[in-house]
Tab-separated table of C-alpha atoms in Angstrom:
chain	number	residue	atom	x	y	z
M	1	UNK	CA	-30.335	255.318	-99.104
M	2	UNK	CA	-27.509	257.506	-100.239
M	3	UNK	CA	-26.835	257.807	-103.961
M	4	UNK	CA	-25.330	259.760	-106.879
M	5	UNK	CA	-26.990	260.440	-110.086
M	6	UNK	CA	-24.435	260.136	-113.670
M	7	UNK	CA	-24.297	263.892	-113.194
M	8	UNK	CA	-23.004	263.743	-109.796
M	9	UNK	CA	-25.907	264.990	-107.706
M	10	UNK	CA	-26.118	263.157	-104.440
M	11	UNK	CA	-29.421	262.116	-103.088
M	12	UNK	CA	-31.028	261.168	-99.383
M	13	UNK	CA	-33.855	258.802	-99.718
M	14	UNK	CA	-35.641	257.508	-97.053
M	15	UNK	CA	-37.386	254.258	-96.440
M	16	UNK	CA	-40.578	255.175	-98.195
M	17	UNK	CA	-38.936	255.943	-101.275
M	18	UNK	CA	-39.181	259.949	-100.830
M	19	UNK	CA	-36.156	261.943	-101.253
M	20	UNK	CA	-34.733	263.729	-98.546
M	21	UNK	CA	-32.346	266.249	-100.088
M	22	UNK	CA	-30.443	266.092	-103.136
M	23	UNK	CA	-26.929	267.853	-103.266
M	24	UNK	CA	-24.906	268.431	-106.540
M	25	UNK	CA	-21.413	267.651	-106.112
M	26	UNK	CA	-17.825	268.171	-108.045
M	27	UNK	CA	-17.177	264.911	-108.671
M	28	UNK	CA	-17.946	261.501	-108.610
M	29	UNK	CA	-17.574	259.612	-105.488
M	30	UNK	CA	-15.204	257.335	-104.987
M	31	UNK	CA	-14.946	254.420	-102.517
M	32	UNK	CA	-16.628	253.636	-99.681
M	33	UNK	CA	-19.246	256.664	-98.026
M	34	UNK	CA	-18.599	256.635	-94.382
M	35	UNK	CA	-20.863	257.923	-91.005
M	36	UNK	CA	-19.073	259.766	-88.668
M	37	UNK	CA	-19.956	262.092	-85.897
M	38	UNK	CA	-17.900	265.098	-86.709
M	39	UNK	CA	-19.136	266.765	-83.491
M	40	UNK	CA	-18.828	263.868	-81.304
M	41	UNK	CA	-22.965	264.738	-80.337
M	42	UNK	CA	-24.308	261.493	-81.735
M	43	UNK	CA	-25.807	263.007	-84.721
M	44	UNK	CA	-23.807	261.338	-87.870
M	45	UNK	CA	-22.840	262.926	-91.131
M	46	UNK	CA	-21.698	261.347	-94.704
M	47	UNK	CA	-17.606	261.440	-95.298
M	48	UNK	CA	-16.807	260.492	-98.442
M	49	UNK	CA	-14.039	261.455	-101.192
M	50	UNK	CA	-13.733	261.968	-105.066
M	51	UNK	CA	-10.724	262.610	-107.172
M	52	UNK	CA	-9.674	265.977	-105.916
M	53	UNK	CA	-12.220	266.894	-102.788
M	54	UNK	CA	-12.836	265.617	-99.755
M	55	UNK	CA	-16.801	265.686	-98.706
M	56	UNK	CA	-18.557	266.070	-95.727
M	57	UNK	CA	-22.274	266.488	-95.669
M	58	UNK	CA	-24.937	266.643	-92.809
M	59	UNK	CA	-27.874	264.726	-92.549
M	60	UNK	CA	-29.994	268.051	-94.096
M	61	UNK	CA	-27.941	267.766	-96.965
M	62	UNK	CA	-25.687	270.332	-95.966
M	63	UNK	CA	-21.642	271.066	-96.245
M	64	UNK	CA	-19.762	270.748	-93.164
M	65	UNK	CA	-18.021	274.085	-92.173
M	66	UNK	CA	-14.821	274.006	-94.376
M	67	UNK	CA	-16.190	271.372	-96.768
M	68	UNK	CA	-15.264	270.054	-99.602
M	69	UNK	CA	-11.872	270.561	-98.530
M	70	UNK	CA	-9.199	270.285	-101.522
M	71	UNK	CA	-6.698	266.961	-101.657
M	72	UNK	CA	-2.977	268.194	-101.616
M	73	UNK	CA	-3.091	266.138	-104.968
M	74	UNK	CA	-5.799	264.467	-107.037
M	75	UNK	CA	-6.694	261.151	-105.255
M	76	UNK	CA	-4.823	257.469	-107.268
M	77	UNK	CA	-7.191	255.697	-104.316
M	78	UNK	CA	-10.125	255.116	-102.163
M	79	UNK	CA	-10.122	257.444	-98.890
M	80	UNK	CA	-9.270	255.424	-95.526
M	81	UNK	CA	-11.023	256.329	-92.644
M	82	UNK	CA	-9.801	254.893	-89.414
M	83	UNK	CA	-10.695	255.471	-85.111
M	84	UNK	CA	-7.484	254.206	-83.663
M	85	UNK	CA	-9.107	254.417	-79.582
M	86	UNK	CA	-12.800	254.521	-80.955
M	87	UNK	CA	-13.096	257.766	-79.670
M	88	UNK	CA	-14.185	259.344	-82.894
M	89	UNK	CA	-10.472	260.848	-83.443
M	90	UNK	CA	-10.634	260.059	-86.627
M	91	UNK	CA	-7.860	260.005	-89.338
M	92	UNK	CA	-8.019	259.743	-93.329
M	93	UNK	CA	-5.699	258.516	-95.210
M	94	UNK	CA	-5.733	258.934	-98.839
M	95	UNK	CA	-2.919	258.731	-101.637
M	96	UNK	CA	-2.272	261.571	-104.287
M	97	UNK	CA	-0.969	260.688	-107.937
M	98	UNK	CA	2.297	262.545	-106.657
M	99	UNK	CA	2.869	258.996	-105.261
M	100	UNK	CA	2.821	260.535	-101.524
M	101	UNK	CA	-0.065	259.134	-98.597
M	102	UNK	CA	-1.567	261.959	-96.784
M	103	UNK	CA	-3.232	261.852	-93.324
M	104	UNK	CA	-5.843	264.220	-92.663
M	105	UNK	CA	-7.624	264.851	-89.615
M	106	UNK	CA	-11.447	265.157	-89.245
M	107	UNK	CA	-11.651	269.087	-89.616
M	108	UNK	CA	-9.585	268.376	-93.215
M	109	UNK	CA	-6.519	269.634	-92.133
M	110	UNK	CA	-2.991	267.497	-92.624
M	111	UNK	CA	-2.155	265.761	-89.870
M	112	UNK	CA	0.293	267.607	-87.354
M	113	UNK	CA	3.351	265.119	-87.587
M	114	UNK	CA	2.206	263.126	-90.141
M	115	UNK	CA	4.864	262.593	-92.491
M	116	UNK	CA	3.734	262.127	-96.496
M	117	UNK	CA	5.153	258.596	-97.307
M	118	UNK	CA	5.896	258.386	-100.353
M	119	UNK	CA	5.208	254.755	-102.565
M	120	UNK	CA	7.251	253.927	-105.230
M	121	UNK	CA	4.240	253.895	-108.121
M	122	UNK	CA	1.102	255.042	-107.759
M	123	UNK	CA	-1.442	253.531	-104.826
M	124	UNK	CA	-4.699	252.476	-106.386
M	125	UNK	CA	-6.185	250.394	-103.284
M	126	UNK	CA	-7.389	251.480	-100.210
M	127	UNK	CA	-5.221	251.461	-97.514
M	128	UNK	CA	-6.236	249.087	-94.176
M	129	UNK	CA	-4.829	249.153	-90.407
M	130	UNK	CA	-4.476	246.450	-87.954
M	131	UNK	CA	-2.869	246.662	-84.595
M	132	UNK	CA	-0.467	243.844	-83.334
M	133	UNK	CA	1.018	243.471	-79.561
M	134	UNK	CA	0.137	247.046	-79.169
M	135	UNK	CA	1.700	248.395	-82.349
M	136	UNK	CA	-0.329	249.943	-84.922
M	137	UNK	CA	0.464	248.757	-88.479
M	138	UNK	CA	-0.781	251.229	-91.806
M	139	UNK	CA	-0.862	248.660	-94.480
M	140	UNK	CA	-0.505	250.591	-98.010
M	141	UNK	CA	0.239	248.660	-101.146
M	142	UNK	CA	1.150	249.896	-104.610
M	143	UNK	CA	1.829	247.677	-107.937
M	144	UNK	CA	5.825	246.714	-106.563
M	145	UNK	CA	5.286	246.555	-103.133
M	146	UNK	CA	3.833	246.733	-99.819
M	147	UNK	CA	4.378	249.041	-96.844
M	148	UNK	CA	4.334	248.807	-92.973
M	149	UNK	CA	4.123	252.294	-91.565
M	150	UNK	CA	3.244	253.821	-88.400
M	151	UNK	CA	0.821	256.306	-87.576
M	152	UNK	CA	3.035	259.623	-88.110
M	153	UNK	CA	4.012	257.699	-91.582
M	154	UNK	CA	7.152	256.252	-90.860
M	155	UNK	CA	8.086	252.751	-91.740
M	156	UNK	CA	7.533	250.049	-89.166
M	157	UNK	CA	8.772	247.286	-91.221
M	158	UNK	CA	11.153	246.688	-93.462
M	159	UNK	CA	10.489	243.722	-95.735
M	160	UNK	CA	13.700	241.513	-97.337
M	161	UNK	CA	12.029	240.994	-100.537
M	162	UNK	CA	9.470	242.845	-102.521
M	163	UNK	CA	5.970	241.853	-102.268
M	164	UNK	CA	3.212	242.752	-103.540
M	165	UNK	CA	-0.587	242.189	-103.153
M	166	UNK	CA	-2.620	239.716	-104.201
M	167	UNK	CA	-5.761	241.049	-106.190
């Protein structure tokens, strides 16, 4: 069991009930806490974000090398963590107040030809993926609208009318 305490201290408990490690953190989390194998050896660790960090602990409780890596802009959403080819590539997406989606790759570094796309008010849901005939399809919605973008953050399709999501 993975947990945070009201003064943001994150705790390992295993099955027994006996805590693991317990890590004090910057922030509160926010969104979903996700396993990933950050050095593709089988051995998973905890990705997760706040407001302004992105986290990345080891299963002793540790940081990942370069972890907590700062956001380009404090977080208006959940972070998105997707594996295009499940072949632990992995890419988050997460959008800043300044309105603009960033793409980060697993090491926390911005995406090399990922272009920031930028929403028209602020993104407070997270953002999904599907693919269709082939085609990969971001799916990012803010209060006016919703966006179909590619995977270097260009649009993919242009809707007629606005539309927005349903809650």
């Amino acid at each position: 069991i993975f947990i945070q305490d009201l003064r943001n201290n994150a705790y390992l408990i295993n099955a027994a009930g006996r805590v693991l490690w317990k890590v004090p953190l910057r922030e509160r989390i926010a969104g979903s806490i996700y396993m990933v194998d950050y050095l593709k050896n089988g051995k998973y660790q905890l990705l997760f974000s706040g407001r302004n960090y992105l986290h990345l602990i080891d299963r002793n409780g540790n940081y990942v090398e370069r972890y907590p890596v700062k956001l380009r802009s404090p977080a208006s959403n959940p972070l998105a963590l997707f594996d295009y080819d499940n072949n632990r590539n992995y890419r988050l997406l997460i959008a800043g107040d300044d309105k603009l989606v960033y793409a980060y790759d697993i090491n926390g570094n911005v995406v090399k030809g990922w272009k920031p796309f930028r929403t028209t008010s602020p993104v407070k849901s997270e953002i999904s993926w599907i693919r269709v005939s082939g085609k990969d399809y971001l799916i990012i919605s803010d209060e006016t609208s919703v966006y179909f973008i590619d995977r270097t953050g260009n649009k993919r399709l242009t809707l007629k009318e606005p539309v927005t999501k349903a809650p």
